[in-house]
PDB file of C-alpha atoms in Angstrom:
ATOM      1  CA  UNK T1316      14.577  76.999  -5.086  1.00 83.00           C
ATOM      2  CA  UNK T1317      18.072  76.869  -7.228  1.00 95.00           C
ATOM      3  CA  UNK T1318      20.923  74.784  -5.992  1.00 97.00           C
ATOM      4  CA  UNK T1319      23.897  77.423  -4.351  1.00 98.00           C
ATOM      5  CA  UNK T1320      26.922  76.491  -5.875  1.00 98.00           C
ATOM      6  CA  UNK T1321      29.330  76.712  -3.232  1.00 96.00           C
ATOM      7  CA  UNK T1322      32.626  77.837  -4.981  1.00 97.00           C
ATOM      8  CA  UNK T1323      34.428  77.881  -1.139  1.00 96.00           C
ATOM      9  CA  UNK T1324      34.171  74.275  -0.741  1.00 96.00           C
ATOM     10  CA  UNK T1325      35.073  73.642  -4.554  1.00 96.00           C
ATOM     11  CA  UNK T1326      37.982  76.222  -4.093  1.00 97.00           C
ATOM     12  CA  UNK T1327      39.360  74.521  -0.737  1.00 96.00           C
ATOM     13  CA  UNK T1328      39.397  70.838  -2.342  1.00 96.00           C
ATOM     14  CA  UNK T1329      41.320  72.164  -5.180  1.00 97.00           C
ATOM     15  CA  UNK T1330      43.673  74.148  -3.412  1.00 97.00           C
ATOM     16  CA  UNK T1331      44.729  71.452  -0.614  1.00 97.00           C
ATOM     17  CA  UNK T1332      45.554  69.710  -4.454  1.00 97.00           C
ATOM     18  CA  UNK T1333      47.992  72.584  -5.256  1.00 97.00           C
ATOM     19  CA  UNK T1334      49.866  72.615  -1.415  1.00 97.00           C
ATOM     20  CA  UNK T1335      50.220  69.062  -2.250  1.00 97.00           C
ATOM     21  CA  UNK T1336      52.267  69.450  -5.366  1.00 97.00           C
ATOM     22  CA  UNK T1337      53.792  72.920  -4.514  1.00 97.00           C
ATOM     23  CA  UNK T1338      55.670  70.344  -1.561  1.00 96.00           C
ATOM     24  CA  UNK T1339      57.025  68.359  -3.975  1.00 96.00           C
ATOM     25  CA  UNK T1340      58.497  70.627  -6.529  1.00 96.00           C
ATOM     26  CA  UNK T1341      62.345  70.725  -6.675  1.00 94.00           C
ATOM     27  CA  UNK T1342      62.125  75.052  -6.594  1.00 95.00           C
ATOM     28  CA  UNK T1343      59.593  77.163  -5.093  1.00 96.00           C
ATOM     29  CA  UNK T1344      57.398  79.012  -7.855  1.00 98.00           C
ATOM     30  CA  UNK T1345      56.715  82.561  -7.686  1.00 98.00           C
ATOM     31  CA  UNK T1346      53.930  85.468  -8.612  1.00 98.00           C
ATOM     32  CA  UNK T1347      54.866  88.606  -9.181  1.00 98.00           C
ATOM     33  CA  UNK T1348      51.386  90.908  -9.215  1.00 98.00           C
ATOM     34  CA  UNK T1349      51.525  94.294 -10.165  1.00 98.00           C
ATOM     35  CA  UNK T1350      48.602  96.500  -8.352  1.00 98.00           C
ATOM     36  CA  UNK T1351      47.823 100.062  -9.952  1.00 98.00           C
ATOM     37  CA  UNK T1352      46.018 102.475  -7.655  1.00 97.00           C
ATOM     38  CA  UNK T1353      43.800 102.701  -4.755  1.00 94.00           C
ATOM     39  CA  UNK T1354      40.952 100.660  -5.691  1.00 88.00           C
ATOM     40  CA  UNK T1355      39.852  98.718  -2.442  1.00 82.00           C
ATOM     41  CA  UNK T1356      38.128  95.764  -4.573  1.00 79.00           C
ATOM     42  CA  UNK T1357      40.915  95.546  -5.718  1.00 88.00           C
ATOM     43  CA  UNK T1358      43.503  95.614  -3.026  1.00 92.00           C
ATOM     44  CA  UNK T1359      41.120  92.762  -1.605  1.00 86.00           C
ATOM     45  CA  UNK T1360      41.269  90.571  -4.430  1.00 88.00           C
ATOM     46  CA  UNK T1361      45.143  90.956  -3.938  1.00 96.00           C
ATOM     47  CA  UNK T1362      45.303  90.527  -0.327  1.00 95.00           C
ATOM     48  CA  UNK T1363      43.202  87.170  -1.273  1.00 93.00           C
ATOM     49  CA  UNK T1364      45.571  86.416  -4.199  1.00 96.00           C
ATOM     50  CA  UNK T1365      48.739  86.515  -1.319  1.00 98.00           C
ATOM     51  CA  UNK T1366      47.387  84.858   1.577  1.00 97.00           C
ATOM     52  CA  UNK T1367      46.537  81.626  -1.467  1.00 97.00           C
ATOM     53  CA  UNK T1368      49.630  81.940  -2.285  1.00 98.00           C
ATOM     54  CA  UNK T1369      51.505  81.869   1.077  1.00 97.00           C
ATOM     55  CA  UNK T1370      49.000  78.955   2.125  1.00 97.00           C
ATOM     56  CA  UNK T1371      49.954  77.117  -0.991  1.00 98.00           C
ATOM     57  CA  UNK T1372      53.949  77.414  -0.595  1.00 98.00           C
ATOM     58  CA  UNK T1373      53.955  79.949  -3.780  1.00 98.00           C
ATOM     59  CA  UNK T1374      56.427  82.904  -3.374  1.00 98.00           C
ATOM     60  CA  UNK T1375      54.134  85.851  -3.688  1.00 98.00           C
ATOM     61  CA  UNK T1376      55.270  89.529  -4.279  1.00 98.00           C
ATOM     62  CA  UNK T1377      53.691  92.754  -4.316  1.00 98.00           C
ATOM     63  CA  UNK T1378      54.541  95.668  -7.018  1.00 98.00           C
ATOM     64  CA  UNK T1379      51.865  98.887  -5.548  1.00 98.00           C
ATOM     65  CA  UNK T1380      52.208 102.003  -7.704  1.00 98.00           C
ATOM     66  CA  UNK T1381      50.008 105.184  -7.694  1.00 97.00           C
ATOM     67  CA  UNK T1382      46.963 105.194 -10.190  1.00 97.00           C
ATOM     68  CA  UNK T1383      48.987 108.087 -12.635  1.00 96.00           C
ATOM     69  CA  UNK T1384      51.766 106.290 -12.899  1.00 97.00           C
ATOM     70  CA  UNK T1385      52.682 106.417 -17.008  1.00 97.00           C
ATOM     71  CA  UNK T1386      52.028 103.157 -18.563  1.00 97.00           C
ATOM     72  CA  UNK T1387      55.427 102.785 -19.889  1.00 97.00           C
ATOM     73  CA  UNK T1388      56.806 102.630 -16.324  1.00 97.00           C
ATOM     74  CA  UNK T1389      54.248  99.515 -16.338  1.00 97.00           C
ATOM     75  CA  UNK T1390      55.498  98.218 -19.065  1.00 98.00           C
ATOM     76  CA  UNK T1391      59.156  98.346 -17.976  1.00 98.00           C
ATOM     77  CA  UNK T1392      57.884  96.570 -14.741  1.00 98.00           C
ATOM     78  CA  UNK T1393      56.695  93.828 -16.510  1.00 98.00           C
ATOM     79  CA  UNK T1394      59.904  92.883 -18.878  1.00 98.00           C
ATOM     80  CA  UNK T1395      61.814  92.843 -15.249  1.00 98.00           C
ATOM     81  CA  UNK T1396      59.533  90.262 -14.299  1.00 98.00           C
ATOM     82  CA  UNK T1397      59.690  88.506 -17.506  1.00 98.00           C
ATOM     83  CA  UNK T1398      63.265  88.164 -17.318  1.00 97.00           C
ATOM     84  CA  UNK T1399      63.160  87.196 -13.480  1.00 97.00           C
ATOM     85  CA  UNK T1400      63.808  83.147 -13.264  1.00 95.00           C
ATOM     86  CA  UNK T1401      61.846  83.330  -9.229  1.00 97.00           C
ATOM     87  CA  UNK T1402      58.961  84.635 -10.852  1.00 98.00           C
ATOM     88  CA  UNK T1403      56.710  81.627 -12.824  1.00 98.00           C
ATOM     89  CA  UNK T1404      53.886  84.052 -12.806  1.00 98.00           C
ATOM     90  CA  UNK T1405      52.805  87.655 -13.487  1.00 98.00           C
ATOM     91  CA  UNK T1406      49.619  89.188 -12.858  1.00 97.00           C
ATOM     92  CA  UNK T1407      48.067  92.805 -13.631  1.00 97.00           C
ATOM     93  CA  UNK T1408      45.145  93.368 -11.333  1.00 95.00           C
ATOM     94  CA  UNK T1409      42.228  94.890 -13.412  1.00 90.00           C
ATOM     95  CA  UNK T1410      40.902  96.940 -13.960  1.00 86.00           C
ATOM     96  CA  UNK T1411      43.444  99.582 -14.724  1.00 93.00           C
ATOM     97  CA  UNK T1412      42.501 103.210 -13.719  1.00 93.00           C
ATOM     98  CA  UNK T1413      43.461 104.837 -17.000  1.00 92.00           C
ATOM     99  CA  UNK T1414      45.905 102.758 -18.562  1.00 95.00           C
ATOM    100  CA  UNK T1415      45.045 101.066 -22.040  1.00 95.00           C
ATOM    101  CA  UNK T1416      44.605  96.974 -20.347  1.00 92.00           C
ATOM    102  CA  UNK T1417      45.683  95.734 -23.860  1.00 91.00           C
ATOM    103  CA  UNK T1418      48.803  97.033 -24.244  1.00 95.00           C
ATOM    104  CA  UNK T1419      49.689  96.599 -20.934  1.00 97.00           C
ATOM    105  CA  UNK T1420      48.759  92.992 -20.639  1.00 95.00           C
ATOM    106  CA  UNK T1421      50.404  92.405 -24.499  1.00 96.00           C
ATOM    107  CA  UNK T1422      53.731  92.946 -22.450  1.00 98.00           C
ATOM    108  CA  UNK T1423      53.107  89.746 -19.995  1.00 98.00           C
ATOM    109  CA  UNK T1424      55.776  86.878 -21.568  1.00 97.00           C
ATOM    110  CA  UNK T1425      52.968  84.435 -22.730  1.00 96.00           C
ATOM    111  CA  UNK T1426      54.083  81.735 -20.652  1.00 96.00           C
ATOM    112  CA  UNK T1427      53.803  83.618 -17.158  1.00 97.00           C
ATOM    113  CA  UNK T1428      50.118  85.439 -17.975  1.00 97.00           C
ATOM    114  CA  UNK T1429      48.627  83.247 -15.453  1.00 97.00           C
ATOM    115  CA  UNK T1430      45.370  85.407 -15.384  1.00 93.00           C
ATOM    116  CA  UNK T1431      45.245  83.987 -19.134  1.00 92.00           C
ATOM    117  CA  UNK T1432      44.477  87.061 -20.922  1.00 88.00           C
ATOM    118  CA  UNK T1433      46.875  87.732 -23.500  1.00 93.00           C
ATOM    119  CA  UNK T1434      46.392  87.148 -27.047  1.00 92.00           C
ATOM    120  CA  UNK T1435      48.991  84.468 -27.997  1.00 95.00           C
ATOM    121  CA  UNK T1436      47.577  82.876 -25.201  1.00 94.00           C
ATOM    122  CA  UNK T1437      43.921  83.591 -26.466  1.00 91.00           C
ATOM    123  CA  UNK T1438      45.032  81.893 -29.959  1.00 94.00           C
ATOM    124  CA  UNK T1439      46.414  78.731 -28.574  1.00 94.00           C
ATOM    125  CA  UNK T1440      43.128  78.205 -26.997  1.00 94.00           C
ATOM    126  CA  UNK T1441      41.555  78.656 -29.528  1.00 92.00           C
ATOM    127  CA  UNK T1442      43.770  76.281 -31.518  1.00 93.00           C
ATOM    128  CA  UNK T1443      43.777  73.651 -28.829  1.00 90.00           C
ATOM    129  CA  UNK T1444      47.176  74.114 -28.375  1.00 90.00           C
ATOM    130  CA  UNK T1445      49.118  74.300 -24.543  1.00 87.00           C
ATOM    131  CA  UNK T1446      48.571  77.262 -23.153  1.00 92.00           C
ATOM    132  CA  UNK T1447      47.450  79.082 -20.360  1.00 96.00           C
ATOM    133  CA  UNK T1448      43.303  79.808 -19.984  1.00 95.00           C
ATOM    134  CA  UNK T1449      41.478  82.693 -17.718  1.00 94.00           C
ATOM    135  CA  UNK T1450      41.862  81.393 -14.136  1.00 95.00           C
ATOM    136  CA  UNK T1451      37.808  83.113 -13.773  1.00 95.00           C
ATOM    137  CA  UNK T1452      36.698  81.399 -17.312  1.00 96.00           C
ATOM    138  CA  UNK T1453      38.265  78.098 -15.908  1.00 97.00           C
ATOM    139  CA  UNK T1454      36.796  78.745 -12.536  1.00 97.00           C
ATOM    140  CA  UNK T1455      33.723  79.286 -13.907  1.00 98.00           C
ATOM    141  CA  UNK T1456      33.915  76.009 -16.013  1.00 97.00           C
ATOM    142  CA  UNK T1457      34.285  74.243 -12.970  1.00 97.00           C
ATOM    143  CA  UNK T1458      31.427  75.516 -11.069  1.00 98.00           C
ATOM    144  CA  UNK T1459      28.891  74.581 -14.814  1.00 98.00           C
ATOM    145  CA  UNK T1460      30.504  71.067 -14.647  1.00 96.00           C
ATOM    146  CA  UNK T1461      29.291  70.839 -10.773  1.00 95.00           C
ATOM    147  CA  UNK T1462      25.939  72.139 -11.673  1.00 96.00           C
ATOM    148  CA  UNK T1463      26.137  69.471 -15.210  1.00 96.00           C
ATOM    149  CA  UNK T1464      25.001  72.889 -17.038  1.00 97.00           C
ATOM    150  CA  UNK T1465      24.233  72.078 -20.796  1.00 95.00           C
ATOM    151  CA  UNK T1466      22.632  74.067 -23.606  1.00 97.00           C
ATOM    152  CA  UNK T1467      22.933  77.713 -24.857  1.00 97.00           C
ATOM    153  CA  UNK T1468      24.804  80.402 -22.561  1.00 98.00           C
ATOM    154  CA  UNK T1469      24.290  84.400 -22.461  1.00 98.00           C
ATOM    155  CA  UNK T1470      27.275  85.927 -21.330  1.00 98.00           C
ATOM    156  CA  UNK T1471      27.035  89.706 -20.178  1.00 98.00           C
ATOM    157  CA  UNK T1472      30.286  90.814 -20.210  1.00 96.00           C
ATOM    158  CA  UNK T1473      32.607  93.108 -22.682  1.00 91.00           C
ATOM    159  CA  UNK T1474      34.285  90.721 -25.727  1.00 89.00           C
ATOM    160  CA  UNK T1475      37.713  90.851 -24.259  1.00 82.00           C
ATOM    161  CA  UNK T1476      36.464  89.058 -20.658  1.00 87.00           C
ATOM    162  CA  UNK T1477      34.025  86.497 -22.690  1.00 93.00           C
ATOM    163  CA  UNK T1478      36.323  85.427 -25.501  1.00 91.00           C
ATOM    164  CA  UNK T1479      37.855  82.781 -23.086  1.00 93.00           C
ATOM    165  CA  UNK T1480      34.757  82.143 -21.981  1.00 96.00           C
ATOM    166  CA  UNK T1481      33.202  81.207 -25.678  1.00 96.00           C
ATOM    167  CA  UNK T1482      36.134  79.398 -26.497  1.00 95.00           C
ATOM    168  CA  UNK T1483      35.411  76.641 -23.646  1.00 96.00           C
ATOM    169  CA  UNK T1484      32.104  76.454 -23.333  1.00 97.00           C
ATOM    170  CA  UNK T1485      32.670  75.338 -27.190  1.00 95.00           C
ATOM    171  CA  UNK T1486      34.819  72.692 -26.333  1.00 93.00           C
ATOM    172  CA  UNK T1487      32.122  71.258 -24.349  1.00 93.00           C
ATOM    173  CA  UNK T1488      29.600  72.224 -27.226  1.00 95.00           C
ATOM    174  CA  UNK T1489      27.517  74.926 -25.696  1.00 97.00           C
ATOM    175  CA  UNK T1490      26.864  77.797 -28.038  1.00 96.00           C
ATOM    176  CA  UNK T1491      26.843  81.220 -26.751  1.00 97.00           C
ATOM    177  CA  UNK T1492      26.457  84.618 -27.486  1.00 97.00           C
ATOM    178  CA  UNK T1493      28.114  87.605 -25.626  1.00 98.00           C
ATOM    179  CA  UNK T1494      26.067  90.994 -24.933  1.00 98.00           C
ATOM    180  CA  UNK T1495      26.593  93.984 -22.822  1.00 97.00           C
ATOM    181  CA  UNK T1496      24.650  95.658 -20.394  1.00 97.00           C
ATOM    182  CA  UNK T1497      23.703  98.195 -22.605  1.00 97.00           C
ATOM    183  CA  UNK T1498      22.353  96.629 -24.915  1.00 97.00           C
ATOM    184  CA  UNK T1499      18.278  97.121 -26.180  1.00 97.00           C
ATOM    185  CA  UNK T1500      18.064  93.150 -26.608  1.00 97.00           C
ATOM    186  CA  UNK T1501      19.572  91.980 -23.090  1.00 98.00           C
ATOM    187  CA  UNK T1502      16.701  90.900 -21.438  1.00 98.00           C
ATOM    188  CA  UNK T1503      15.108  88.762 -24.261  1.00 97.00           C
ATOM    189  CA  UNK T1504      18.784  87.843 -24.835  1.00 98.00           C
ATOM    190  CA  UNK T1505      19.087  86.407 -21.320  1.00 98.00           C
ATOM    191  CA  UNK T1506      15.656  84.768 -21.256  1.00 98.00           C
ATOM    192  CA  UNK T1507      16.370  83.032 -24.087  1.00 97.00           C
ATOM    193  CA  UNK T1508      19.625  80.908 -22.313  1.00 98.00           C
ATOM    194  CA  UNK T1509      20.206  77.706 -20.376  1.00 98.00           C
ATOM    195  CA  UNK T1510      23.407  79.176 -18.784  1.00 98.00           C
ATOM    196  CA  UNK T1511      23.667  82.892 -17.353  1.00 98.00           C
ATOM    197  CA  UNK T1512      27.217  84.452 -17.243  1.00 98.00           C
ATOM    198  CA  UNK T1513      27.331  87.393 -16.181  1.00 98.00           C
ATOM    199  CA  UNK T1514      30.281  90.125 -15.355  1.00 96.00           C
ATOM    200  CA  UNK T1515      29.538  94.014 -15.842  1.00 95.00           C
ATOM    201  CA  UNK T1516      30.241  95.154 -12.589  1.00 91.00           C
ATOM    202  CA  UNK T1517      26.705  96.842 -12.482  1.00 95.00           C
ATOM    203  CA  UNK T1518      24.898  95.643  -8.642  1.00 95.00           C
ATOM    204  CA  UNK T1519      21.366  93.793  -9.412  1.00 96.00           C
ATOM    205  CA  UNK T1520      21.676  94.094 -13.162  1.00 98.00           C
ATOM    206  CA  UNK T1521      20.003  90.755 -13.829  1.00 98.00           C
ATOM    207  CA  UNK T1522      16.401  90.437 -11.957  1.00 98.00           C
ATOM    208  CA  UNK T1523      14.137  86.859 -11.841  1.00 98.00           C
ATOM    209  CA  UNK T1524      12.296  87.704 -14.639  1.00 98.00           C
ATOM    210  CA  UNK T1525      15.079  88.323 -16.912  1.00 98.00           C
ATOM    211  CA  UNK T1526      15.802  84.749 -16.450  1.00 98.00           C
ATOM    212  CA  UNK T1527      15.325  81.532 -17.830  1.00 98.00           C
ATOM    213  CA  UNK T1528      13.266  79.422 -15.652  1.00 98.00           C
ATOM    214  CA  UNK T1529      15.762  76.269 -14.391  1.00 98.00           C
ATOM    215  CA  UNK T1530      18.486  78.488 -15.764  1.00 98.00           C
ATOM    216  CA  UNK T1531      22.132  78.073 -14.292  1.00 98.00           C
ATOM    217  CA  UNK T1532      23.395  81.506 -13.377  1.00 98.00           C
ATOM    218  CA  UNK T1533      26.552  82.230 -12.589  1.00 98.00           C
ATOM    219  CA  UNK T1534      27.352  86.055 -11.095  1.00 98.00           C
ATOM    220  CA  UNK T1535      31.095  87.011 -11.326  1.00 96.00           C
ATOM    221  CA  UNK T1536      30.493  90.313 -10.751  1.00 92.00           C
ATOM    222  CA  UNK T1537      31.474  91.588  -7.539  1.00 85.00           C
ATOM    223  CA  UNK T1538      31.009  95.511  -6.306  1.00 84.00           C
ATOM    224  CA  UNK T1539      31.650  96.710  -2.891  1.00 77.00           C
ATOM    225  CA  UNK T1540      28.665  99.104  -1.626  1.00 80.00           C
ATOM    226  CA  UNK T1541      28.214 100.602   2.165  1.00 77.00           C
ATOM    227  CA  UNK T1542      26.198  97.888   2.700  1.00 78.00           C
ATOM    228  CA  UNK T1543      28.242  94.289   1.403  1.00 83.00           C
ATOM    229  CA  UNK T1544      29.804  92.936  -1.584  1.00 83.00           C
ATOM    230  CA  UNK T1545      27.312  93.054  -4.224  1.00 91.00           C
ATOM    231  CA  UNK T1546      26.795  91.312  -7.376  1.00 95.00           C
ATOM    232  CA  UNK T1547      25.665  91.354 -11.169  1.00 97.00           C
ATOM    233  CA  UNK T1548      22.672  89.683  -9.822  1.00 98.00           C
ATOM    234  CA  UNK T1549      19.721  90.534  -7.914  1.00 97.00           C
ATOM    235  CA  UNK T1550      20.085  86.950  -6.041  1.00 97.00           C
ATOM    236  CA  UNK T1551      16.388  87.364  -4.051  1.00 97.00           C
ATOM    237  CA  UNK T1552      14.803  87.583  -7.368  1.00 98.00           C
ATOM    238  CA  UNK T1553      17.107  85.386  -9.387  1.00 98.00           C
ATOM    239  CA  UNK T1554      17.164  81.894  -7.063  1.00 98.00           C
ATOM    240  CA  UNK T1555      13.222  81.303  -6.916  1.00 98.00           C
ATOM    241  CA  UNK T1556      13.761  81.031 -10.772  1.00 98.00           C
ATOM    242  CA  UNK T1557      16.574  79.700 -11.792  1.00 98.00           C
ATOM    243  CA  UNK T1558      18.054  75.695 -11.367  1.00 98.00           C
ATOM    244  CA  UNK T1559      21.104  76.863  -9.820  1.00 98.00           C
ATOM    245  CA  UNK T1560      22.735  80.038  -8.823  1.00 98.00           C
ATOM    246  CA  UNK T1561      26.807  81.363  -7.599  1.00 98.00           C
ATOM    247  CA  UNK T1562      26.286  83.406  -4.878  1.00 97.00           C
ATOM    248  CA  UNK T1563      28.219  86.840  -3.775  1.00 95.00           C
ATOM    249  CA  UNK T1564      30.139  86.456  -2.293  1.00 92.00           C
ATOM    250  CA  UNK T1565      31.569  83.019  -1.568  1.00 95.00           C
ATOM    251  CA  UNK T1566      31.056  81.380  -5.473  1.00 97.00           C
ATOM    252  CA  UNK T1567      33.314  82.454  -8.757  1.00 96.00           C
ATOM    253  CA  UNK T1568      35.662  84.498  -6.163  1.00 93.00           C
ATOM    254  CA  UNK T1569      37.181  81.715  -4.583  1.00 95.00           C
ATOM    255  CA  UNK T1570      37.304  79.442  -8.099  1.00 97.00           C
ATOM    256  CA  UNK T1571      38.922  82.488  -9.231  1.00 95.00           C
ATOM    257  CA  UNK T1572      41.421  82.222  -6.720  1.00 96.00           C
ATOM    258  CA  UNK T1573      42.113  78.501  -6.397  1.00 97.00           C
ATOM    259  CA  UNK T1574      42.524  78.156 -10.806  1.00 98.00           C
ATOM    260  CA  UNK T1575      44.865  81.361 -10.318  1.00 98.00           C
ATOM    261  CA  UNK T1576      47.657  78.648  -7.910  1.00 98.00           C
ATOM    262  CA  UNK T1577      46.828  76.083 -10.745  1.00 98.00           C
ATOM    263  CA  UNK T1578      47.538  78.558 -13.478  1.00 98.00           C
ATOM    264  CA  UNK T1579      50.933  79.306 -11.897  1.00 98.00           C
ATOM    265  CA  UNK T1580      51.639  75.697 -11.241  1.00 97.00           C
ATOM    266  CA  UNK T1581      51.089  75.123 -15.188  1.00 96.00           C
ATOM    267  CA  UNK T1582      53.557  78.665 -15.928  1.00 97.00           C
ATOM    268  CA  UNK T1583      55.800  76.609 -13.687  1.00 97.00           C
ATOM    269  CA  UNK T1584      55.542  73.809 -15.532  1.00 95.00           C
ATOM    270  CA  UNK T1585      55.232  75.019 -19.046  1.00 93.00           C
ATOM    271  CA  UNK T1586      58.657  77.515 -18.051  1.00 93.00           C
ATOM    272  CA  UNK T1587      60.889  74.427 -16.805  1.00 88.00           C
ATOM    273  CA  UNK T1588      60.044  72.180 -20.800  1.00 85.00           C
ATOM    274  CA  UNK T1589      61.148  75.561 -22.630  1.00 78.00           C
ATOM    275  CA  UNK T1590      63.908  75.383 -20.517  1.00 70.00           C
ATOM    276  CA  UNK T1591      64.504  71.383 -20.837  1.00 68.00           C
ATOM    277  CA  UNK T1592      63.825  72.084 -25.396  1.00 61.00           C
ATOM    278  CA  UNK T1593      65.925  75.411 -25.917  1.00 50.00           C
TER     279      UNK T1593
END
């Protein structure tokens, strides 16, 4: 049977870490997330986001608008917060209901994406330069380094989720290669790998024998069904196979969460030297 990799208890060491240091900052940092339609995945990953936050000492504030509202109105949201010296950190929850992500998330200063997404902050990662990474791709490289995952990774994901993704695991010298769902060649694809990633949003996607036998899988996709949260993989096939397994939920969520207060700590921090060299 695989070894669960418990992302709570990972998530609750790491953010009694963050209270820690919040306390002894000389000014309170702040998120400012902006939440587009009625979505209630994601009005629970917010209402996760904010309670994290308020635990932590992090000001936390709330920006709800309708799912139709026009994307410039967005837009114009987020060069308030930019401006805004209270607010260290802006996030966009995803996904969007219409809206065009890119452009959207293009608008985030560089310095306060704390969900690590935008493409200056992409680059610098890729150059090994200061910046700010994916709070779920750094949350995810947490829960490999528990496991001591090594060798070649599938991740199932679209190009603009993995690219973080890629770029770390190549730091620490694991090759991968990025497929989608729909793709003819996933299953041999996924066979083939030491290190499952996997984040479509599509319940039971990945089944036991689409797996690697002592593969590490990691699921951090998360739909809510009349029955539960369910994820990307079919985890009463998947376990009896693989080495070790995330579960859903209780395993990338909470990472998710707890490298979200550290990204905001390092907007903090990168915000007050730009200050300290302009």
């Amino acid at each position: 049977m695989a070894t669960i990799l418990n992302g709570r208890e990972l998530a609750t060491r790491i953010r009694e870490k963050i209270r820690s240091r919040v306390q002894a900052l000389p000014t309170r940092p702040g998120l400012g997330v902006i939440l587009v339609g009625d979505d209630p995945a994601s009005h629970l990953y917010v209402n996760l986001k904010k309670q994290a936050c308020e635990e932590a000492g992090i000001f936390f504030e709330l920006n709800p608008y309708p799912a139709d509202i026009p994307e410039q109105d967005l837009i114009s949201k987020i060069n308030e917060l930019n401006a805004r010296e209270d607010i260290h950190g802006i996030l966009v929850q995803l996904p969007l209901p219409s809206h065009n992500a890119n452009d959207v998330i293009a608008a985030i200063n560089p310095l306060k994406d704390v969900d690590g997404f935008h493409p200056e902050n992409l680059e610098r990662l890729r150059r090994d330069e200061p910046c700010i990474a994916s709070a779920v791709a750094l949350g995810v490289m947490k829960l490999l380094d528990e496991a001591k995952a090594r060798g070649s990774a599938c991740i199932v994901s679209s190009p603009l989720f993995a690219a973080p993704l890629e770029i770390l695991l190549k730091e620490r010298a694991i090759e991968s290669v990025i497929i989608q769902a729909e793709d003819v060649h996933l299953a041999d694809r996924t066979r083939e790998s030491d290190i499952l990633i996997v984040a479509e949003g599509i319940p039971g996607l990945i089944t036991g024998e689409m797996v690697k036998h002592g593969a590490t899988v990691i699921d951090i996709g998360t739909t809510r069904t009349d029955e539960s949260l369910k994820g990307d993989v079919d985890f009463e096939s998947v376990e009896p196979v693989a080495g070790a397994i995330t579960p859903v939920p209780g395993g990338v969520g909470p990472m998710t969460v707890a490298m979200l207060l550290v990204n905001i700590l390092k907007a903090y921090d990168l915000q007050k030297r730009s200050l300290r060299l302009a």
